[in-house]
XYZ file of C-alpha atoms in Angstrom:
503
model
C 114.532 111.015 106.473
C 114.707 110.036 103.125
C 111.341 109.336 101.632
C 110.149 105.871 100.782
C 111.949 102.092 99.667
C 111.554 98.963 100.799
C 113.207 96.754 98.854
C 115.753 95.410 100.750
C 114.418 91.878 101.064
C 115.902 89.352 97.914
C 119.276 91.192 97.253
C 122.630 90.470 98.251
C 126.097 91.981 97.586
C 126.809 89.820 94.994
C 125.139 89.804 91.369
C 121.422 90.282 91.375
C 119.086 87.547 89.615
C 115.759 87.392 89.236
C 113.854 87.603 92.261
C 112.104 84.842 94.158
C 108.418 84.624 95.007
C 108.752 86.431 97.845
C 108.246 85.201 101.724
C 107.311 87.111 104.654
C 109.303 89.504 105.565
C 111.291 89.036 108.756
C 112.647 92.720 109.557
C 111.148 96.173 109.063
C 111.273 97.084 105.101
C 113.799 100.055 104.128
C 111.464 102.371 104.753
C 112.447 106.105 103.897
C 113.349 105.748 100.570
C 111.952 105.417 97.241
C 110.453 102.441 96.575
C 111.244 100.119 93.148
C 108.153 99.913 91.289
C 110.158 98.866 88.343
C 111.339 95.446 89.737
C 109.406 94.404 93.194
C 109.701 90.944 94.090
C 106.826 88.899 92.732
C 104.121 88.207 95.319
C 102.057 84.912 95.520
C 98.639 86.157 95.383
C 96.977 83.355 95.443
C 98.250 82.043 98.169
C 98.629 84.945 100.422
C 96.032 87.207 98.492
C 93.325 84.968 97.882
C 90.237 87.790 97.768
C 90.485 91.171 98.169
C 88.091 90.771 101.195
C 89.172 87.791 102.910
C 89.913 87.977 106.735
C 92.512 85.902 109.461
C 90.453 83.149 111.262
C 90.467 82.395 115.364
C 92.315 84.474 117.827
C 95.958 83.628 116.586
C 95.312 85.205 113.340
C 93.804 88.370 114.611
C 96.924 88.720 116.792
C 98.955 88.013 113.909
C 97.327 90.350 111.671
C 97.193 92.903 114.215
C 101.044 92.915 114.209
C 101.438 92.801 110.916
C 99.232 96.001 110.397
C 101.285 97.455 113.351
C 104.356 97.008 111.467
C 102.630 98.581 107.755
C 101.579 101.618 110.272
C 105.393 101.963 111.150
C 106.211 101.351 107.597
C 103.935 103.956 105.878
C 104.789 106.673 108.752
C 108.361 106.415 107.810
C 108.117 106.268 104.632
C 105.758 109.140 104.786
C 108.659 111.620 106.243
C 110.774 112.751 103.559
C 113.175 115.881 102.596
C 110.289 118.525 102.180
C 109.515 117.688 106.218
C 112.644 120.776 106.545
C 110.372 123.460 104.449
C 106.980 122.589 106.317
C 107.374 125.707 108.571
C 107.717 128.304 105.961
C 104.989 126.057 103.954
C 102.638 126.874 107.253
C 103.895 130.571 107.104
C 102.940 131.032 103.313
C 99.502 129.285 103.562
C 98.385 130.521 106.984
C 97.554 128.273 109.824
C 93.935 127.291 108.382
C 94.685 126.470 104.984
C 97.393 124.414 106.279
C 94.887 122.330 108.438
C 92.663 122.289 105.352
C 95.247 121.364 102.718
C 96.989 118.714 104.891
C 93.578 116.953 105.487
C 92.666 116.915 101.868
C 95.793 115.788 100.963
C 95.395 113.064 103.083
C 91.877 112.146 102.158
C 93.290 111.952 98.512
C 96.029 110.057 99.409
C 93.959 107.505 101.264
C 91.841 107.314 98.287
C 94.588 106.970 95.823
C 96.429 104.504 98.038
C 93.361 102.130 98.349
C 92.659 102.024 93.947
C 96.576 101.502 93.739
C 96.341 98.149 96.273
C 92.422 97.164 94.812
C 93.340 97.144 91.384
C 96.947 95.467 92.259
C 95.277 93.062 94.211
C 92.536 92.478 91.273
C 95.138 91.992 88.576
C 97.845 90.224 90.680
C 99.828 92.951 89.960
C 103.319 93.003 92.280
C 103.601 96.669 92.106
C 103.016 100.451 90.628
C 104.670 99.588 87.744
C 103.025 96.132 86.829
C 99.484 97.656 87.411
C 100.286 100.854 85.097
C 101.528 98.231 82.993
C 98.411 96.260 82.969
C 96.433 98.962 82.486
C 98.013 101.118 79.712
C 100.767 99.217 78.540
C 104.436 99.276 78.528
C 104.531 103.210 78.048
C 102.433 103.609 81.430
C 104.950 101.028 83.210
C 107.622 103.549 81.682
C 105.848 106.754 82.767
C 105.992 105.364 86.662
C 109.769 104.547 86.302
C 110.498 107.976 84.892
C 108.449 109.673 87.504
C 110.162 107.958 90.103
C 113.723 108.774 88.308
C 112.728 112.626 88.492
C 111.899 112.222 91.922
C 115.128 110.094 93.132
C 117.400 112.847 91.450
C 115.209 115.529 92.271
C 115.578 114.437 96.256
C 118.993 114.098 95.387
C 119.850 117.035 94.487
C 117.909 118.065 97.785
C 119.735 116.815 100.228
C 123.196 117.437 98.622
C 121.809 121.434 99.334
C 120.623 120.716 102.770
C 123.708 118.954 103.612
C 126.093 121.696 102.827
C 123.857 124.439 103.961
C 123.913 122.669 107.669
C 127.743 123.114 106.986
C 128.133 126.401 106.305
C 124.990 127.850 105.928
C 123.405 129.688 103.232
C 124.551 133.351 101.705
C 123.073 135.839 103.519
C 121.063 133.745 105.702
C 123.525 132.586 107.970
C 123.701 129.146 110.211
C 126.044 126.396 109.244
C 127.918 124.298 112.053
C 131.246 125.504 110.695
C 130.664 129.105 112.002
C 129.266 128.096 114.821
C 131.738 125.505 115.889
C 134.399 128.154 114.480
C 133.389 131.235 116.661
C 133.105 129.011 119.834
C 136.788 127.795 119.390
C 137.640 131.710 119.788
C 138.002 132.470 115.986
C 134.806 134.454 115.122
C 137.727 136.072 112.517
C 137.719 132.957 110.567
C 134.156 132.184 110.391
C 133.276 135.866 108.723
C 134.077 136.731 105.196
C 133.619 135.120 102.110
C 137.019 132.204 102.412
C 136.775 129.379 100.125
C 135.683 127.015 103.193
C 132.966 129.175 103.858
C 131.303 128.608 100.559
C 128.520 125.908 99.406
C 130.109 124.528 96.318
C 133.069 122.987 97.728
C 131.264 121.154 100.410
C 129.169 119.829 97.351
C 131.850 118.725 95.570
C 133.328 116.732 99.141
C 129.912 115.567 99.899
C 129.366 113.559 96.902
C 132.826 112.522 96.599
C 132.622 111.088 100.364
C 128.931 109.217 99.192
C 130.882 107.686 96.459
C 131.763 104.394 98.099
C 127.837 104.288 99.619
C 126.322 104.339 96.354
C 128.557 102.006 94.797
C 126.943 99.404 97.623
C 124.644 96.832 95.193
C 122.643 95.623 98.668
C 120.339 97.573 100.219
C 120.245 95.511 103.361
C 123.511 96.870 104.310
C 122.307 99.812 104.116
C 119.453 98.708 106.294
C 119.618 101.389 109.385
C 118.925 104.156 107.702
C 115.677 104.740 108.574
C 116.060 105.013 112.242
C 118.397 107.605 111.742
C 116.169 109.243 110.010
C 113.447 108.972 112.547
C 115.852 109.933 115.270
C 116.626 113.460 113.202
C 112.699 113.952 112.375
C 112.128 113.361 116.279
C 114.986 115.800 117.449
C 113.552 118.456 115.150
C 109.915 118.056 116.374
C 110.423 117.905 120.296
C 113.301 121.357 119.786
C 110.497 123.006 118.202
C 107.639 122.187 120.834
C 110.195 123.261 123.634
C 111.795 125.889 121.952
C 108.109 127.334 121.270
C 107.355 126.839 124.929
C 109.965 128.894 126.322
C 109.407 131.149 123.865
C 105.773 131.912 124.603
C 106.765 131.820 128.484
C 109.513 134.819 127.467
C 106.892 136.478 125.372
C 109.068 136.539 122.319
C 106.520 134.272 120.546
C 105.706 134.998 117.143
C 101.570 134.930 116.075
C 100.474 132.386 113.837
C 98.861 134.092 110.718
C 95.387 131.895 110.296
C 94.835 133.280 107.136
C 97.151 133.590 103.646
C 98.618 136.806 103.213
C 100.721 138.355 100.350
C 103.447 139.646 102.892
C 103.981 135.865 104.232
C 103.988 134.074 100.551
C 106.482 137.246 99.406
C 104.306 137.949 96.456
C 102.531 141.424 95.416
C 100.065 140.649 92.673
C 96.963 138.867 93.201
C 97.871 136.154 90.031
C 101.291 135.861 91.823
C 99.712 135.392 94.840
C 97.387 132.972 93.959
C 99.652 130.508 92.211
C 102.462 130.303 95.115
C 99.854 129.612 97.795
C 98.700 126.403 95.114
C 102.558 125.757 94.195
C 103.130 125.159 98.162
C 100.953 122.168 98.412
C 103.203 119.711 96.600
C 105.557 120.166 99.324
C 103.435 119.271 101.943
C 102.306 115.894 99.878
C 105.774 114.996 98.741
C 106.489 114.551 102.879
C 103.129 112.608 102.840
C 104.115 110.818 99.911
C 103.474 106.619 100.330
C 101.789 105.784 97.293
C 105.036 104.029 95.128
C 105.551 102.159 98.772
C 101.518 100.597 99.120
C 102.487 97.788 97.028
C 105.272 96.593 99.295
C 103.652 96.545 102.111
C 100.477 94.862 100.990
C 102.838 91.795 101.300
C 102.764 92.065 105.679
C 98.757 91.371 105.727
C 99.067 87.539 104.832
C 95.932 86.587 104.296
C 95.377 89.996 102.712
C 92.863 92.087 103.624
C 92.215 95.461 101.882
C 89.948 96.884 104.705
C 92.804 96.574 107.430
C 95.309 98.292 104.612
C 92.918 100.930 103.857
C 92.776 101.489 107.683
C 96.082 101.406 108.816
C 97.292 103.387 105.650
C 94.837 106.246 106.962
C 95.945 106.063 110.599
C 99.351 106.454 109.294
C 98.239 109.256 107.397
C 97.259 111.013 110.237
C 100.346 110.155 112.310
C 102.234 111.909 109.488
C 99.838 114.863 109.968
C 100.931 115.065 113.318
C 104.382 115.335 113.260
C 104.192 117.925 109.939
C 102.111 120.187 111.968
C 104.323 119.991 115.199
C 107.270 120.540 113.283
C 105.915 122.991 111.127
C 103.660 125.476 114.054
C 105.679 125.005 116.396
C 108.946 126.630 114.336
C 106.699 129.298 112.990
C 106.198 130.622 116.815
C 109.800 130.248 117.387
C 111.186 131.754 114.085
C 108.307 133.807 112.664
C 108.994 136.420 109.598
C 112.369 134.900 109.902
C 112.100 131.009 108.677
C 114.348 129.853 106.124
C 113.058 127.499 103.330
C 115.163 124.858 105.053
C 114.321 125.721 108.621
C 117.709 123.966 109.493
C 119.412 126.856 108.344
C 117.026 128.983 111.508
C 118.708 126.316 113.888
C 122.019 128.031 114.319
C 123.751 129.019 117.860
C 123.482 132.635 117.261
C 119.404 132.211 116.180
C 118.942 129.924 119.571
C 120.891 132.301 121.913
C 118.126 134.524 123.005
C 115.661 131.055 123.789
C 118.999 128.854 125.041
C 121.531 131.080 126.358
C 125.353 130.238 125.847
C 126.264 126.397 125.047
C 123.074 124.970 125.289
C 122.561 126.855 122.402
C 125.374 125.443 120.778
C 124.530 122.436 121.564
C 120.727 121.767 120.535
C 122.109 123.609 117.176
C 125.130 120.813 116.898
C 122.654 117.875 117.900
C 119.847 118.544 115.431
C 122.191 119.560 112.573
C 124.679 116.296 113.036
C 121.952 114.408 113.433
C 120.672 115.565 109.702
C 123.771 115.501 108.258
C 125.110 112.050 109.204
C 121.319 111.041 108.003
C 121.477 112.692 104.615
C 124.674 111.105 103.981
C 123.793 107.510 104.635
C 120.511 108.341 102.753
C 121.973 109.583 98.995
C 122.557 105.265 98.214
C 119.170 104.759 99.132
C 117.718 107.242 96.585
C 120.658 106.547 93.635
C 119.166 102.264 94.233
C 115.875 102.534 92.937
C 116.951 105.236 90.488
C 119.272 103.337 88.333
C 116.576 100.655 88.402
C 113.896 102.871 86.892
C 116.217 104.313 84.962
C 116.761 101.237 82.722
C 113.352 99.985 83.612
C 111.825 103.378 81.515
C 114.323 103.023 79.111
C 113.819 100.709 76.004
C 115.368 97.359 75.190
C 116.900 97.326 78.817
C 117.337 94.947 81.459
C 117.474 95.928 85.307
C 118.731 93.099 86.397
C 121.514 92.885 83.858
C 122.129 96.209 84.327
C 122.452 96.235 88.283
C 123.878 92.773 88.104
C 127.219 94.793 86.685
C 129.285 95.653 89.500
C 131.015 98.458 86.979
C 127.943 99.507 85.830
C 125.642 99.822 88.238
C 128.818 102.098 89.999
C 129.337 103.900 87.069
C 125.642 104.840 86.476
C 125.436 105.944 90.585
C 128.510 108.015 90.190
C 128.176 110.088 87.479
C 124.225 110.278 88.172
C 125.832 111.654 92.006
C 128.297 114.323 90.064
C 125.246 115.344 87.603
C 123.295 115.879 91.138
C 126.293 117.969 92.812
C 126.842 120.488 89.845
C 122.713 120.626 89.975
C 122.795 121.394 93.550
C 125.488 123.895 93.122
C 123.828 126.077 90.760
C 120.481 126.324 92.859
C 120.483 128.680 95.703
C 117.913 126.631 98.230
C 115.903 123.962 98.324
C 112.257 125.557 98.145
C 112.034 125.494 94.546
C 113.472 122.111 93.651
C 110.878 120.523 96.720
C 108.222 122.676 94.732
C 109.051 121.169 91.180
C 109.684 117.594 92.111
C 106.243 117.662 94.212
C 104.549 119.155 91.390
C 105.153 117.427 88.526
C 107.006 113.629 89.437
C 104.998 113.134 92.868
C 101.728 114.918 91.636
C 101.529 112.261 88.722
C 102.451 109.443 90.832
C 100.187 110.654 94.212
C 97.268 111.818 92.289
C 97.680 111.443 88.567
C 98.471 107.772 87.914
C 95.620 106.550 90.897
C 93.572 108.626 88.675
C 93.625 107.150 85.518
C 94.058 103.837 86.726
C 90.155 104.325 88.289
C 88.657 105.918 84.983
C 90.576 103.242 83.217
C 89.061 100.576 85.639
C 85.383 101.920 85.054
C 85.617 101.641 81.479
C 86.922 98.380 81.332
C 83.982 97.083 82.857
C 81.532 98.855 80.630
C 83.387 97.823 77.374
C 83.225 94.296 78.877
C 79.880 95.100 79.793
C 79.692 94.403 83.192
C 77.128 95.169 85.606
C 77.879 98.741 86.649
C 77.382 99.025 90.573
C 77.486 102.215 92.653
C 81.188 101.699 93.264
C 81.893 101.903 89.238
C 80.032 104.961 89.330
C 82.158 106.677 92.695
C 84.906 105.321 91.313
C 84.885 107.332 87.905
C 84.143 110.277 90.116
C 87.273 110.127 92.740
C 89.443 109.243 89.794
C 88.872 112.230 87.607
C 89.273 114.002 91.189
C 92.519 113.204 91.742
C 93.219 113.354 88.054
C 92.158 117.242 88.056
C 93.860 117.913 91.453
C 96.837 116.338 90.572
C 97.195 118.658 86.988
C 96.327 121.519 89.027
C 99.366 121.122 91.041
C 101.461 120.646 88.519
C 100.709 123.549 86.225
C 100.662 125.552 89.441
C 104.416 124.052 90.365
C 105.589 124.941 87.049
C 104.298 128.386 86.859
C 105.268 129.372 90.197
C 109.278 128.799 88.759
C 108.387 132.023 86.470
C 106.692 134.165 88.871
């Protein structure tokens, strides 16, 4: 479930080197975790991207580009579903049903829009990814400020999922769940599973958690680490159809809860009218960090060979709305199950004792144990596959560094993974749940990469023509328009995120 790379194609387990032009690729990309905008392999535009509107010829090519937008579709809607997918149900409670509906389709009109200037303007400048067309545009500090957003966003999810993972172990204080208990009390020792014992606490679990990823994310090839996203689709699937028939049965028993269509103060747990107002704009970064695809649009523009932006910018939106879909499932139908009593990780709501009155005795047990395990063996495989494109934007934003040199160090690249993965346990020990890291990492690294960057690049793009001066057409002019858009939007979240950590 891990949100977005794709780089898996070009690297082996032994030293890296400078990447090839790269071919088609011949297996699904990496696809739900952060993508590399600091080093993608280079792409041969002008042999696979001759024109921005240039189309397959005779039936063999519209078959072929029909499955090669099928596969960007799967792509996008993987890499769509990230960590924040586990707080969309108390996201739906604190926004109300409507604004929900609203928010998620604006967000996804924006990100269709920022998604289609990113792979324009990369396709106009033969630019092989985010970074190269910030670069392009602004210079080597704009190629920096995408690597260092994508750094705060690989630690950030880090740091996520170290809290989710030991939370589905032994739950949260005061909030209950955790497989330990559960699995505890059913063996007949309900004795052991109360109290405050050393086992029963989060930081120790930290600790073993990272120290048991330590061999993953000293792995240099991301093709070996290659089946992580089905695992991750297989958890995001469990999750969705327990929801839908947990809801069911629940409205059948009349022990649904109603779905509040409007925002209230009670839901977002605020009682000022500032306070208020801010949390209900602080919660939309975590719906677009699960929605989040733009650092992964550059990848796949390389499956539409010859390229063709009116196919991305259509299968990119009907991913969109696939992502949509599953959010709201996942977060309305846990909301009728759960109600006033969702967790920020709504994991945490998927204990035996919570299920018991909807799936009496072990079934309850089991659906907890099934969608829990299948989280926790996918958060595990997934730390690597954040900690990879970390360290490469890591030394990609800093100066006078090489990635490849860097990563090409078997003792460095583990070195930088490992003590990067202890400076993300003691993190994730000190925070007590996940809603406001998802909160600050979607506000401020995601915001600037989702809205911000796409933004500047268009304003940027509209004034290059007019200094060059260039016919201006009616797309110059809608262009400036949807970029200071996203540009406003984008700062609006953030300063929203950021307050919302002091109110």
């Amino acid at each position: 479930m891990p949100t977005a790379s794709s780089q898996s194609t070009g690297h082996t387990s032994g030293p890296l080197s400078p990447p090839p032009p790269r071919e088609p690729l011949a297996e699904p990309l990496l696809s739900q975790h952060e993508a590399d905008p600091a080093n993608e392999p280079s792409r041969p535009h002008g042999a696979s991207c001759p024109n921005v509107g240039g189309g397959a010829a005779g039936s063999t090519g519209g078959e072929r580009q029909a499955g090669q937008a099928a596969k960007v579709l799967a792509n996008l809607v993987n890499s769509g579903i990230g960590t924040s997918t586990v707080a969309m149900p108390l996201a739906v409670r604190k926004l109300g049903g409507g604004p929900t509906i609203g928010a998620m389709l604006l967000q996804a009109t924006l990100g269709v829009l920022a998604n289609h200037i990113i792979s324009r303007e990369s396709a106009r400048d033969d630019a092989d990814s985010y970074h190269d067309l910030m670069r392009s545009r602004f210079g080597k500090w704009g190629g920096r400020a995408v690597a260092l957003a994508q750094v705060v966003n690989s630690l950030g999810k880090t740091v996520v999922w170290l809290i989710i993972l030991a939370d589905l172990i032994v739950g949260s204080s005061g909030g209950g769940g955790g497989l330990l208990p559960d699995l505890l009390r059913a063996a007949g020792h309900a004795d052991l599973a109360e109290g405050g014992a050393w086992y029963l606490r989060r930081w120790p679990w930290i600790v073993l958690l990272a120290v048991l990823a330590t061999p993953a994310v000293s792995v240099r090839s991301l093709n070996k680490l290659s089946g992580v996203s089905m695992l991750g689709d297989i958890a995001v699937g469990l999750i969705a159809s327990a929801g839908v028939t947990l809801a069911v049965i629940a409205t059948r028993q009349g022990e649904s809860h109603p779905i509040h269509w409007l925002p209230s103060m009670e839901a977002a747990g605020r009682h000022s009218g500032a306070g208020f107002a801010v949390e209900l704009v602080s919660v939309l970064p975590i719906m677009m960090g699960a929605a989040f695809t733009q650092n992964q649009i550059n990848s796949v523009m390389d499956e539409l060979r010859p390229y063709r932006q009116g196919l991305l910018d259509v299968t990119q939106a009907a991913a969109r709305m696939l992502t949509i879909a599953v959010f709201l499932t996942i977060g309305f139908s846990n909301c009728l199950v759960f109600g006033p009593d969702l967790k920020s990780d709504v994991l945490l709501n998927y204990s035996a004792a919570s299920l018991e009155g909807l799936a009496p005795g072990q079934r309850a047990l089991g659906l907890s144990a099934a969608v829990n395990f299948s989280f926790l063996i996918n958060g595990l495989v997934s730390l690597p596959m954040y900690l990879w494109p970390y360290q490469r934007n890591l030394w990609a934003a800093l100066p006078q560094q090489s990635p490849e040199e860097r990563m090409g160090d078997p003792s460095s690249f583990a070195i930088t993974n490992i003590a990067s993965l202890a400076g993300c346990a003691l993190v994730a020990v000190l925070v007590p749940s996940i809603w406001k890291p998802l909160k600050q990492v979607g506000g401020t690294a995601v915001s600037c990469m989702a809205f911000v960057f796409p933004g500047l690049v268009a304003v940027r793009t509209t004034r290059n023509r007019a200094s060059a001066q260039q016919e201006r057409t009616g797309w110059d002019g809608a262009l400036w328009v949807c970029g200071w858009l996203l540009v406003a939007v984008g700062l609006l979240q953030m300063a929203a995120s950021i307050a919302s950590q002091f109110t």
